[in-house]
């Protein structure tokens, strides 16, 4: 029978507790808080038992924590740091010192809260950011509320920035109040402890649930005040239509300094907050918990018009407010910056609130944008709890600045991986459930883009999106699937609206949807002709028109790519409807390149030939028809096409995807109106 070492059981218990706590949003927010456990392990150098602390490392998430996300430190060395601690004015130096306390190799970097876990005399420690706990922590009379709610079992700790001194303070509280099971950290969150993992978890949950129950029982009926006439939520369809109409303008506002990906939320929590009289005052106070405002900025941009205002009125007012927001943020930076402060990181809002409609949140990718929105929902919950019992009183602006522009936070940001070439870009690819479209969507997503898979079949579109999300381990944060008949103007608009609601906007469109009928002139019917032109010529026009409106309103430039064909130039037999339509698409490229260039929008085309593998068009009968024209077996059609090329190479969907990436990537920033042949060399289709 194999015996699990004590150290292995300690880490396993810690991970299991962390995952349970992190899985429930009432306990803590994404990537918020940290947990620890102390135990012993044999030192492989001396053969002696050493005391260790396992603690969640910097940047990890409790709900998904694994062993690799733990930092492991020697307690004797951590405790020895107390003797060399230079004082609170130089406490940041202790973060680097923690590296000299690490045990073994690998693992995560120690977080700023490591001292709290190592210095507190308890086997297991939890530091969490629950809405109920932060509500007490941010109430104007939080200290007296702590005593009233918890008696002597929970101790109030005045606001102190996370770090070594806070660890010393909580360690002293644990020594001074042996009956206590935890603390309320002013303006911040909670800390709890126990001698076993189960006891620490029970104490954490007891503090969270007791605070929540007290708020529920004693809160005033309308913490956010009465409903403001005209600020009530629109209907669900009305909200989403208005959000789609405003999304491009708001993303442009949020991306003035650097492009951002967006997320839209119209949850009841957000809508109720924005409908109430006190929401302007509370929003202007900003968030309090460091985890909140590091992701949401110190305060949001709030549209001060009712939901009954027109779209035009709202857009005009949002643009006015954006100017004021940037000026206000610059003034905030100037008030508190010192010569040693990091440079200002951008003056644009990360949270934009629209009464009656919902909340737009922004970040460097979809996950970051979504999490920012989740954090602001947490902040609303905190404000409700604090206002219900007392008055919401977040930490001072100067303290927010100290954390937002903390040298340690800046160093953490600098350690982030370099973004991929298409990071922050949002793509809509039509006909993307198979063949060229699917390969293109996969390549764009792999290069960092968010992708909307549009296809006639919603089921196949969603399956393709799920496949991409699973491959990148990002789910719907990287790809979604939508139904779209590109010959239907309303369906096209719905697909574009879905893109801006899912990811905040649109940057890149690939007109790929198509079909083909191989018939001679005399056999081609009017219905055949109309079908070809409706899907490809008209469809490309409709998609480009709807997308261009978003691209222009955002003011961020963009790309439109047409997947045309070698047949747009080459004249072959029995192909009148298809080839004429491809020639139409090819000229749309030139026309739109000339028209949209003033908006920074590039329009280019790709001329493939003979892409048989994975093609929905070829599988749908076109392959059999073309094989019959050329007198070859359908299964050999790809090889046949390859042999008629100069390079004697078969063209695959990924080759077209590669060309799309080149056209929209970082290298061809000054190229528009170009058609790129991807046909392995067909002399008759050379551009002249």
XYZ file of C-alpha atoms in Angstrom:
688
model
C 0.000 0.000 0.000
C 1.423 3.391 -0.999
C 1.562 6.047 1.703
C 1.015 9.653 0.673
C 3.617 11.921 2.365
C 2.226 14.497 4.798
C 3.366 17.282 2.478
C 1.388 15.759 -0.392
C -1.751 15.549 1.719
C -1.284 19.142 2.896
C -1.078 20.486 -0.662
C -3.968 18.293 -1.809
C -6.195 19.484 1.051
C -5.284 23.090 0.294
C -6.091 22.732 -3.412
C -9.414 21.030 -2.677
C -10.414 23.752 -0.194
C -9.330 26.485 -2.577
C -11.317 24.987 -5.447
C -14.448 24.725 -3.299
C -14.158 28.287 -2.058
C -13.301 29.673 -5.485
C -16.122 27.847 -7.248
C -18.785 29.887 -5.444
C -18.867 33.592 -6.432
C -20.317 34.561 -3.053
C -16.944 33.675 -1.505
C -14.540 35.490 -3.781
C -14.172 36.830 -7.301
C -12.148 35.442 -10.198
C -8.413 35.419 -9.376
C -9.229 37.137 -6.077
C -7.982 36.118 -2.673
C -5.484 33.479 -1.610
C -5.260 30.482 0.673
C -2.456 28.655 2.475
C -1.529 25.602 4.526
C 1.473 24.836 6.719
C 3.146 21.467 7.124
C 6.477 19.683 7.097
C 8.627 18.048 4.467
C 12.012 16.389 4.440
C 14.732 18.685 3.150
C 16.562 16.623 0.477
C 19.805 18.425 1.267
C 19.951 17.857 5.049
C 17.513 14.985 5.457
C 15.869 16.982 8.246
C 12.196 17.910 8.545
C 11.500 21.557 7.671
C 8.353 23.619 8.190
C 6.822 24.907 4.972
C 3.893 27.033 3.892
C 2.058 26.329 0.661
C 0.268 29.457 -0.574
C -1.625 30.338 -3.730
C 0.797 32.210 -5.957
C 0.534 35.540 -7.702
C -2.129 35.858 -10.377
C -3.782 32.472 -9.863
C -7.466 31.676 -9.421
C -8.757 29.729 -6.432
C -11.491 27.975 -8.366
C -9.041 26.447 -10.846
C -5.936 26.236 -8.648
C -3.587 23.308 -9.222
C -0.311 22.364 -7.548
C 1.704 24.334 -10.095
C -0.118 27.469 -8.918
C 1.265 27.166 -5.384
C 4.336 28.892 -4.015
C 6.179 26.825 -1.382
C 8.310 28.665 1.187
C 10.354 27.755 4.267
C 8.753 29.125 7.393
C 12.009 29.543 9.331
C 13.334 31.865 6.641
C 10.031 33.736 6.333
C 9.903 34.342 10.066
C 13.507 35.508 10.008
C 12.450 38.316 7.654
C 10.756 40.001 10.631
C 14.206 40.745 12.047
C 15.374 42.538 8.898
C 12.072 44.282 8.072
C 13.002 47.931 7.326
C 9.553 49.370 8.150
C 6.353 50.177 6.316
C 7.939 52.859 4.119
C 10.213 50.210 2.585
C 7.958 47.158 2.856
C 7.935 46.597 -0.901
C 11.536 45.391 -0.580
C 10.210 42.345 1.266
C 8.551 40.969 -1.859
C 11.929 40.339 -3.465
C 13.145 38.843 -0.172
C 10.410 36.202 -0.372
C 12.220 34.654 -3.319
C 15.015 33.716 -0.928
C 12.520 31.781 1.194
C 11.333 29.492 -1.592
C 11.709 25.745 -1.152
C 12.471 23.529 -4.108
C 12.039 24.453 -7.737
C 9.086 25.351 -9.923
C 5.793 26.593 -8.568
C 4.277 30.051 -8.733
C 5.741 33.404 -7.745
C 4.830 34.458 -4.174
C 2.021 37.005 -4.061
C 1.953 40.266 -2.117
C -0.200 38.569 0.558
C 2.330 35.805 1.287
C 3.465 37.437 4.551
C -0.092 37.303 5.897
C -0.147 33.547 5.408
C 3.328 32.811 6.674
C 3.349 35.035 9.756
C -0.124 34.259 11.122
C 0.203 31.462 13.698
C -2.392 29.100 12.236
C -2.001 25.984 10.117
C -4.491 27.152 7.507
C -5.339 30.703 6.404
C -7.891 32.021 3.890
C -7.927 35.577 2.532
C -11.050 36.225 0.455
C -13.008 39.037 -1.205
C -16.683 38.193 -0.630
C -19.287 40.832 -1.455
C -20.860 40.529 1.995
C -17.530 40.924 3.762
C -16.432 43.872 1.650
C -19.812 45.521 2.268
C -18.985 45.582 5.983
C -15.385 46.556 5.203
C -16.508 49.598 3.176
C -19.326 50.773 5.459
C -18.635 54.123 7.133
C -19.132 52.479 10.536
C -17.619 49.136 9.549
C -15.701 48.787 12.813
C -18.815 48.995 15.006
C -20.753 46.796 12.575
C -18.031 44.154 12.834
C -18.446 44.090 16.632
C -22.239 44.029 16.405
C -22.375 41.250 13.810
C -19.566 38.981 14.984
C -18.896 39.852 18.613
C -15.335 39.025 19.632
C -14.897 36.256 17.059
C -13.961 38.643 14.225
C -11.640 41.629 14.630
C -11.687 44.876 12.637
C -8.427 45.830 10.905
C -8.229 49.417 9.597
C -7.310 49.806 5.937
C -3.729 48.987 5.159
C -2.275 48.299 1.753
C -1.530 44.578 1.193
C 2.027 43.696 2.104
C 4.417 42.716 4.870
C 3.064 45.146 7.465
C -0.485 43.865 7.004
C 0.846 40.370 7.631
C 2.458 41.560 10.865
C -0.756 43.315 11.908
C -2.928 40.233 11.412
C -0.369 37.990 13.108
C -0.527 40.305 16.140
C -4.339 40.192 16.132
C -4.237 36.385 16.103
C -1.936 36.472 19.163
C -3.880 39.196 20.979
C -7.366 37.756 20.372
C -7.113 33.952 20.719
C -10.901 33.614 20.561
C -11.039 35.235 17.085
C -11.451 33.155 13.935
C -10.763 35.961 11.480
C -10.702 39.638 10.550
C -12.583 42.184 8.497
C -9.955 44.131 6.570
C -11.152 47.719 6.216
C -11.938 48.630 2.590
C -10.665 45.287 1.388
C -12.027 41.868 2.398
C -11.743 39.157 5.054
C -9.133 36.795 6.489
C -9.948 33.634 8.451
C -7.897 30.797 9.882
C -8.066 27.361 11.479
C -5.907 24.517 12.752
C -7.317 22.172 10.120
C -8.279 22.807 6.522
C -11.919 22.077 7.312
C -11.888 24.481 10.264
C -10.421 27.313 8.179
C -13.041 26.728 5.497
C -15.856 26.649 8.062
C -14.639 29.885 9.624
C -14.381 31.599 6.236
C -17.887 30.539 5.276
C -19.263 31.476 8.691
C -17.946 35.042 8.328
C -19.281 35.335 4.760
C -22.699 33.851 5.494
C -23.145 35.684 8.804
C -22.417 39.024 7.126
C -24.806 38.217 4.284
C -27.570 37.187 6.664
C -27.154 40.350 8.744
C -27.322 42.530 5.636
C -30.428 40.724 4.420
C -32.175 41.149 7.771
C -31.183 44.706 8.634
C -30.764 46.482 5.280
C -33.000 49.429 4.465
C -35.627 48.581 1.806
C -34.136 50.689 -1.005
C -30.376 51.026 -0.458
C -29.936 52.726 -3.845
C -32.909 55.048 -3.436
C -36.156 55.239 -5.410
C -36.492 54.499 -9.122
C -35.704 57.409 -11.426
C -38.483 57.970 -13.998
C -37.192 57.125 -17.471
C -34.266 55.098 -16.127
C -36.161 51.828 -15.849
C -34.855 48.881 -17.920
C -35.958 48.604 -21.519
C -37.400 45.283 -22.647
C -34.823 42.558 -23.296
C -35.093 42.997 -27.068
C -34.994 46.770 -26.651
C -31.889 46.601 -24.459
C -29.987 44.404 -26.846
C -30.962 46.463 -29.884
C -29.882 49.664 -28.129
C -26.662 48.041 -26.900
C -25.815 46.906 -30.434
C -26.489 50.425 -31.744
C -24.205 51.998 -29.115
C -21.477 49.349 -29.015
C -19.269 50.739 -31.782
C -19.264 54.256 -30.330
C -18.537 53.011 -26.821
C -15.749 50.706 -27.965
C -14.168 53.631 -29.795
C -14.307 55.599 -26.532
C -12.751 52.732 -24.557
C -10.053 52.228 -27.207
C -8.795 55.767 -27.742
C -5.421 54.949 -26.165
C -5.222 51.273 -27.117
C -7.652 48.813 -28.710
C -9.877 46.909 -26.299
C -12.189 43.920 -26.461
C -15.600 44.371 -24.865
C -18.283 42.495 -22.970
C -21.943 43.440 -22.515
C -23.982 42.679 -19.388
C -27.654 43.452 -18.808
C -28.107 41.505 -15.582
C -30.817 42.477 -13.104
C -28.146 43.674 -10.647
C -26.787 46.201 -13.139
C -30.167 47.343 -14.432
C -31.599 47.874 -10.954
C -28.551 49.874 -9.848
C -28.776 52.146 -12.902
C -32.491 52.722 -12.418
C -32.057 54.121 -8.905
C -31.586 57.719 -7.746
C -28.294 57.150 -5.912
C -26.392 55.485 -8.746
C -24.595 58.669 -9.944
C -23.260 59.417 -6.445
C -22.181 55.861 -5.743
C -20.582 55.321 -9.157
C -18.550 58.512 -8.711
C -17.158 57.194 -5.404
C -15.574 54.326 -7.272
C -14.749 50.816 -6.140
C -12.759 49.967 -3.013
C -11.327 46.445 -3.007
C -7.978 46.466 -4.880
C -9.041 43.465 -6.950
C -12.014 45.512 -8.149
C -10.474 48.800 -9.211
C -7.346 47.252 -10.704
C -9.699 45.733 -13.292
C -12.379 48.417 -13.510
C -10.368 51.626 -12.985
C -11.254 53.751 -10.003
C -14.673 54.654 -11.392
C -16.855 54.063 -14.455
C -18.167 56.341 -17.156
C -21.909 56.719 -16.570
C -24.282 57.982 -19.255
C -26.433 60.614 -17.560
C -29.422 60.296 -19.902
C -32.571 58.200 -19.451
C -33.271 55.117 -21.510
C -35.988 57.131 -23.264
C -33.387 59.339 -24.972
C -32.761 58.700 -28.656
C -29.743 56.784 -29.882
C -28.413 59.955 -31.488
C -28.739 61.861 -28.217
C -26.998 59.102 -26.308
C -24.120 58.854 -28.770
C -23.542 62.599 -28.699
C -23.600 62.668 -24.897
C -21.288 59.653 -24.589
C -18.740 61.399 -26.773
C -18.949 64.520 -24.580
C -18.598 62.478 -21.401
C -15.592 60.641 -22.822
C -13.677 63.908 -23.130
C -14.490 64.785 -19.531
C -13.579 61.292 -18.326
C -10.127 61.488 -19.915
C -9.526 64.931 -18.439
C -10.663 63.735 -15.017
C -8.418 60.668 -15.118
C -5.425 62.765 -16.154
C -6.116 65.075 -13.212
C -6.342 62.054 -10.868
C -2.960 60.855 -12.110
C -1.406 64.314 -11.813
C -2.712 64.746 -8.232
C -0.987 61.669 -6.959
C 1.899 60.773 -9.257
C 5.448 61.110 -7.987
C 8.669 61.163 -9.997
C 8.960 57.415 -9.380
C 5.417 56.552 -10.520
C 4.933 54.422 -13.629
C 3.727 56.311 -16.697
C -0.010 56.778 -17.059
C -1.480 53.617 -18.587
C -4.400 55.114 -20.443
C -7.220 57.513 -19.712
C -10.108 55.577 -21.211
C -12.882 53.995 -19.122
C -12.974 50.227 -18.628
C -16.598 50.265 -17.441
C -19.342 52.193 -19.263
C -22.826 52.193 -17.724
C -25.938 52.960 -19.787
C -29.169 53.272 -17.761
C -31.980 51.048 -18.968
C -29.559 49.126 -21.201
C -26.686 47.668 -19.179
C -22.924 47.671 -18.736
C -20.060 47.541 -21.239
C -16.740 46.355 -19.808
C -13.370 46.272 -21.561
C -10.002 44.559 -21.397
C -7.055 43.315 -23.399
C -9.017 40.188 -24.315
C -12.527 38.841 -23.911
C -11.821 37.080 -20.624
C -10.335 40.221 -19.093
C -13.303 42.266 -20.309
C -15.797 39.749 -18.958
C -14.044 39.539 -15.601
C -13.948 43.344 -15.358
C -17.728 43.337 -15.723
C -18.040 40.619 -13.085
C -15.934 42.696 -10.713
C -18.143 45.737 -11.200
C -21.183 43.596 -10.415
C -19.322 42.630 -7.219
C -18.793 46.338 -6.537
C -22.518 47.037 -6.975
C -23.296 44.259 -4.502
C -20.798 45.754 -2.059
C -22.333 49.213 -2.411
C -25.816 47.798 -1.849
C -24.752 46.069 1.355
C -22.856 49.067 2.707
C -25.625 51.532 1.856
C -28.256 49.207 3.265
C -26.617 49.190 6.698
C -24.695 52.455 6.725
C -23.017 54.627 4.088
C -20.652 53.349 1.421
C -17.167 54.718 2.187
C -14.443 53.259 -0.062
C -10.745 53.796 0.555
C -9.296 57.199 -0.251
C -8.452 58.121 -3.815
C -4.796 58.496 -2.886
C -4.722 54.899 -1.642
C -6.327 53.695 -4.849
C -3.626 55.455 -6.817
C -0.882 53.916 -4.653
C -2.141 50.473 -5.611
C -3.080 51.167 -9.231
C 0.353 52.649 -9.890
C 2.261 50.482 -7.424
C 5.738 49.585 -8.635
C 4.966 45.953 -7.794
C 1.797 46.051 -9.903
C 3.751 47.612 -12.759
C 6.363 44.860 -12.519
C 3.586 42.268 -12.632
C 2.167 43.864 -15.788
C 5.599 43.914 -17.391
C 5.929 40.170 -16.794
C 2.782 39.450 -18.795
C 3.377 37.505 -22.027
C 3.730 39.534 -25.203
C 0.320 39.729 -26.927
C -0.268 37.721 -30.076
C -0.317 39.571 -33.437
C -4.119 39.790 -33.638
C -4.796 40.381 -29.943
C -7.793 42.724 -29.367
C -9.065 42.176 -32.925
C -12.585 40.874 -33.499
C -13.295 38.921 -36.685
C -16.482 37.879 -38.447
C -15.985 35.042 -40.939
C -18.897 33.972 -43.122
C -19.358 30.426 -44.345
C -16.992 29.418 -41.559
C -18.327 26.037 -40.445
C -16.124 24.182 -42.931
C -13.371 24.469 -45.493
C -11.662 27.794 -46.109
C -13.867 29.679 -43.665
C -13.227 27.289 -40.789
C -9.480 27.166 -41.449
C -9.425 30.970 -41.566
C -11.326 31.282 -38.292
C -8.964 28.793 -36.658
C -5.889 30.693 -37.841
C -7.242 34.093 -36.753
C -8.147 32.747 -33.310
C -4.739 31.089 -32.934
C -3.155 34.470 -33.669
C -5.137 36.127 -30.862
C -8.363 37.318 -32.484
C -11.868 36.793 -31.172
C -13.906 35.108 -33.893
C -17.572 34.996 -34.836
C -18.322 31.911 -36.942
C -21.249 32.736 -39.253
C -22.823 29.973 -41.282
C -26.148 29.029 -42.789
C -26.320 26.231 -40.226
C -26.314 27.563 -36.672
C -25.616 24.085 -35.323
C -22.501 23.662 -37.472
C -21.378 27.211 -36.709
C -21.610 26.604 -32.982
C -19.814 23.277 -33.307
C -16.943 24.931 -35.179
C -16.771 27.692 -32.558
C -16.758 25.141 -29.738
C -13.928 23.284 -31.462
C -11.847 26.454 -31.666
C -12.636 27.393 -28.070
C -11.665 23.944 -26.826
C -8.418 23.918 -28.826
C -7.343 27.205 -27.234
C -8.885 26.397 -23.822
C -10.869 29.635 -23.957
C -14.418 28.535 -24.803
C -16.767 31.368 -25.748
C -14.115 33.884 -24.736
C -12.536 33.311 -28.151
C -15.262 32.095 -30.543
C -19.028 31.984 -30.928
C -21.211 30.556 -33.685
C -24.190 32.315 -35.239
C -26.639 31.540 -38.027
C -26.454 33.834 -41.029
C -28.005 33.714 -44.466
C -25.793 36.323 -46.111
C -28.380 36.979 -48.814
C -30.809 38.228 -46.132
C -30.138 41.799 -44.976
C -31.818 41.296 -41.596
C -29.859 38.080 -40.968
C -26.591 39.814 -41.824
C -27.365 42.675 -39.449
C -28.236 40.151 -36.733
C -24.843 38.454 -37.202
C -23.001 41.772 -36.957
C -25.054 42.685 -33.869
C -24.153 39.325 -32.334
C -20.480 40.088 -32.919
C -20.584 43.496 -31.239
C -22.626 42.195 -28.307
C -20.300 39.226 -27.810
C -16.967 41.010 -28.150
C -17.726 44.728 -28.106
C -17.151 45.577 -31.738
C -15.700 44.418 -35.035
C -12.314 44.850 -36.736
C -12.007 42.240 -39.410
C -14.461 40.705 -41.870
C -13.835 37.752 -44.160
C -16.421 37.408 -46.933
C -16.137 33.680 -47.548
C -19.720 32.357 -47.772
C -20.449 30.850 -51.142
C -21.781 28.041 -53.299
C -21.302 27.007 -56.850
C -23.217 25.465 -59.714
C -21.262 24.093 -62.675
C -23.472 24.617 -65.709
C -23.132 25.806 -69.258
C -24.723 29.015 -70.448
C -27.714 27.233 -71.954
C -28.258 25.078 -68.882
C -27.986 27.953 -66.401
C -31.421 29.123 -65.307
C -32.395 32.528 -64.015
C -32.845 30.896 -60.609
C -29.286 29.547 -60.800
C -27.978 32.978 -61.699
C -29.916 34.691 -58.918
C -28.854 32.137 -56.313
C -25.161 32.561 -57.119
C -25.372 36.337 -57.125
C -27.565 36.586 -54.041
C -25.179 34.552 -51.908
C -21.832 35.882 -53.113
C -22.220 39.253 -54.850
C -25.194 40.531 -52.857
C -24.110 38.658 -49.726
C -20.634 40.192 -49.742
C -22.150 43.611 -50.331
C -24.566 43.226 -47.389
C -21.878 41.942 -45.014
C -19.413 44.643 -46.011
C -22.040 47.366 -45.662
C -23.174 46.284 -42.189
C -19.590 45.780 -41.014
C -18.323 49.062 -42.467
C -20.881 50.993 -40.414
C -19.389 49.523 -37.221
C -15.796 50.003 -38.387
C -16.396 53.655 -39.245
C -18.213 54.412 -35.972
C -15.431 52.821 -33.921
C -12.774 54.905 -35.638
C -10.193 52.134 -35.272
C -9.675 51.239 -38.922
C -10.093 47.604 -39.871
C -9.913 44.990 -42.614
C -12.361 43.483 -45.079
C -11.136 40.449 -46.993
C -12.962 38.847 -49.899
C -12.352 35.196 -50.680
C -12.817 35.537 -54.428
C -11.430 33.018 -56.923
C -8.999 32.459 -59.696
C -12.212 32.265 -61.769
C -12.719 36.007 -61.284
C -9.980 36.333 -63.936
C -9.743 32.954 -65.625
C -12.390 32.021 -68.198
C -13.297 28.351 -68.036
C -16.150 26.293 -69.490
C -19.540 25.635 -67.890
C -19.082 28.246 -65.162
C -20.938 31.383 -66.214
C -22.874 32.142 -63.012
C -20.099 31.310 -60.555
C -17.278 33.072 -62.398
C -19.334 36.181 -63.135
C -20.199 36.428 -59.445
C -16.552 36.064 -58.448
C -15.649 38.849 -60.874
C -18.289 40.981 -59.132
C -16.671 40.270 -55.772
C -13.235 41.047 -57.141
C -14.347 44.491 -58.261
C -16.097 45.122 -54.953
C -12.621 44.827 -53.400
C -11.299 47.637 -55.581
C -14.375 49.821 -55.146
C -14.457 49.489 -51.352
C -10.705 49.927 -51.010
C -11.075 53.288 -52.753
C -14.109 54.307 -50.677
C -13.165 53.127 -47.185
C -9.493 54.026 -47.172
C -10.166 57.432 -45.630
C -11.433 55.592 -42.536
C -8.286 53.481 -42.262
C -10.137 50.403 -43.515
C -8.147 48.115 -45.814
C -9.980 45.962 -48.350
C -8.177 43.097 -50.048
C -9.008 39.852 -51.808
C -7.684 36.343 -52.208
C -7.996 34.269 -55.370
C -7.860 30.566 -54.479
C -8.218 27.698 -56.904
C -9.013 24.044 -56.521
C -9.479 23.916 -52.755
C -11.167 20.548 -52.533
C -10.178 19.241 -49.080
C -12.770 20.083 -46.431
C -14.796 22.211 -48.833
C -18.524 22.402 -48.283
C -18.970 23.621 -51.867
C -17.119 20.698 -53.418
C -18.822 18.197 -51.106
C -22.231 19.603 -52.049
C -22.104 18.515 -55.701
C -19.721 21.062 -57.195
C -16.849 18.560 -56.957
C -18.742 15.907 -58.870
C -19.754 18.411 -61.529
C -16.228 19.758 -62.021
C -14.784 16.235 -62.044
C -17.218 15.355 -64.827
C -16.177 18.445 -66.804
C -12.514 17.474 -66.543
C -13.055 13.738 -66.955
C -11.505 12.615 -63.677
C -12.715 10.761 -60.601
C -14.124 13.084 -57.927
C -11.702 11.679 -55.329
C -8.803 12.672 -57.598
C -10.007 16.206 -58.270
C -7.576 17.842 -55.829
C -4.647 16.007 -57.414
C -5.911 16.972 -60.869
C -5.999 20.643 -59.933
C -2.489 20.365 -58.485
C -1.054 18.907 -61.684
C -2.347 21.752 -63.807
C -0.525 24.334 -61.647
C 2.980 25.666 -62.085
C 4.068 24.467 -58.640
C 2.275 21.112 -58.906
C 0.969 21.509 -55.352
C -2.533 20.966 -54.028
C -4.102 24.043 -52.422
C -5.566 23.392 -48.965
C -7.853 25.536 -46.803
C -5.015 26.451 -44.451
C -3.087 28.010 -47.351
C -5.906 30.516 -47.863
C -6.062 31.071 -44.085
C -2.355 31.877 -44.138
C -2.923 34.499 -46.806
C -5.761 36.068 -44.823
C -3.482 36.369 -41.804
C -0.760 38.026 -43.874
C -3.228 40.579 -45.249
C -4.702 41.502 -41.851
C -1.600 40.984 -39.716
C 1.033 43.471 -38.579
C 3.190 43.450 -41.707
C 0.945 44.656 -44.560
C -0.387 47.773 -42.883
C -0.098 49.835 -46.059
C -1.674 47.444 -48.547
C -5.229 47.803 -49.837
C -7.003 46.911 -53.075
C -4.765 43.883 -53.591
C -5.766 40.436 -54.849
C -3.450 37.637 -53.716
C -3.493 34.472 -55.863
C -3.331 31.284 -53.766
C -3.628 28.786 -56.604
C -0.164 27.134 -56.774
C 0.359 29.067 -60.005
C -2.191 29.296 -62.797
C -0.674 31.369 -65.584
C -4.029 32.180 -67.145
C -5.094 33.740 -63.838
C -2.027 35.951 -63.396
C -3.065 39.506 -62.537
C -2.306 42.004 -65.245
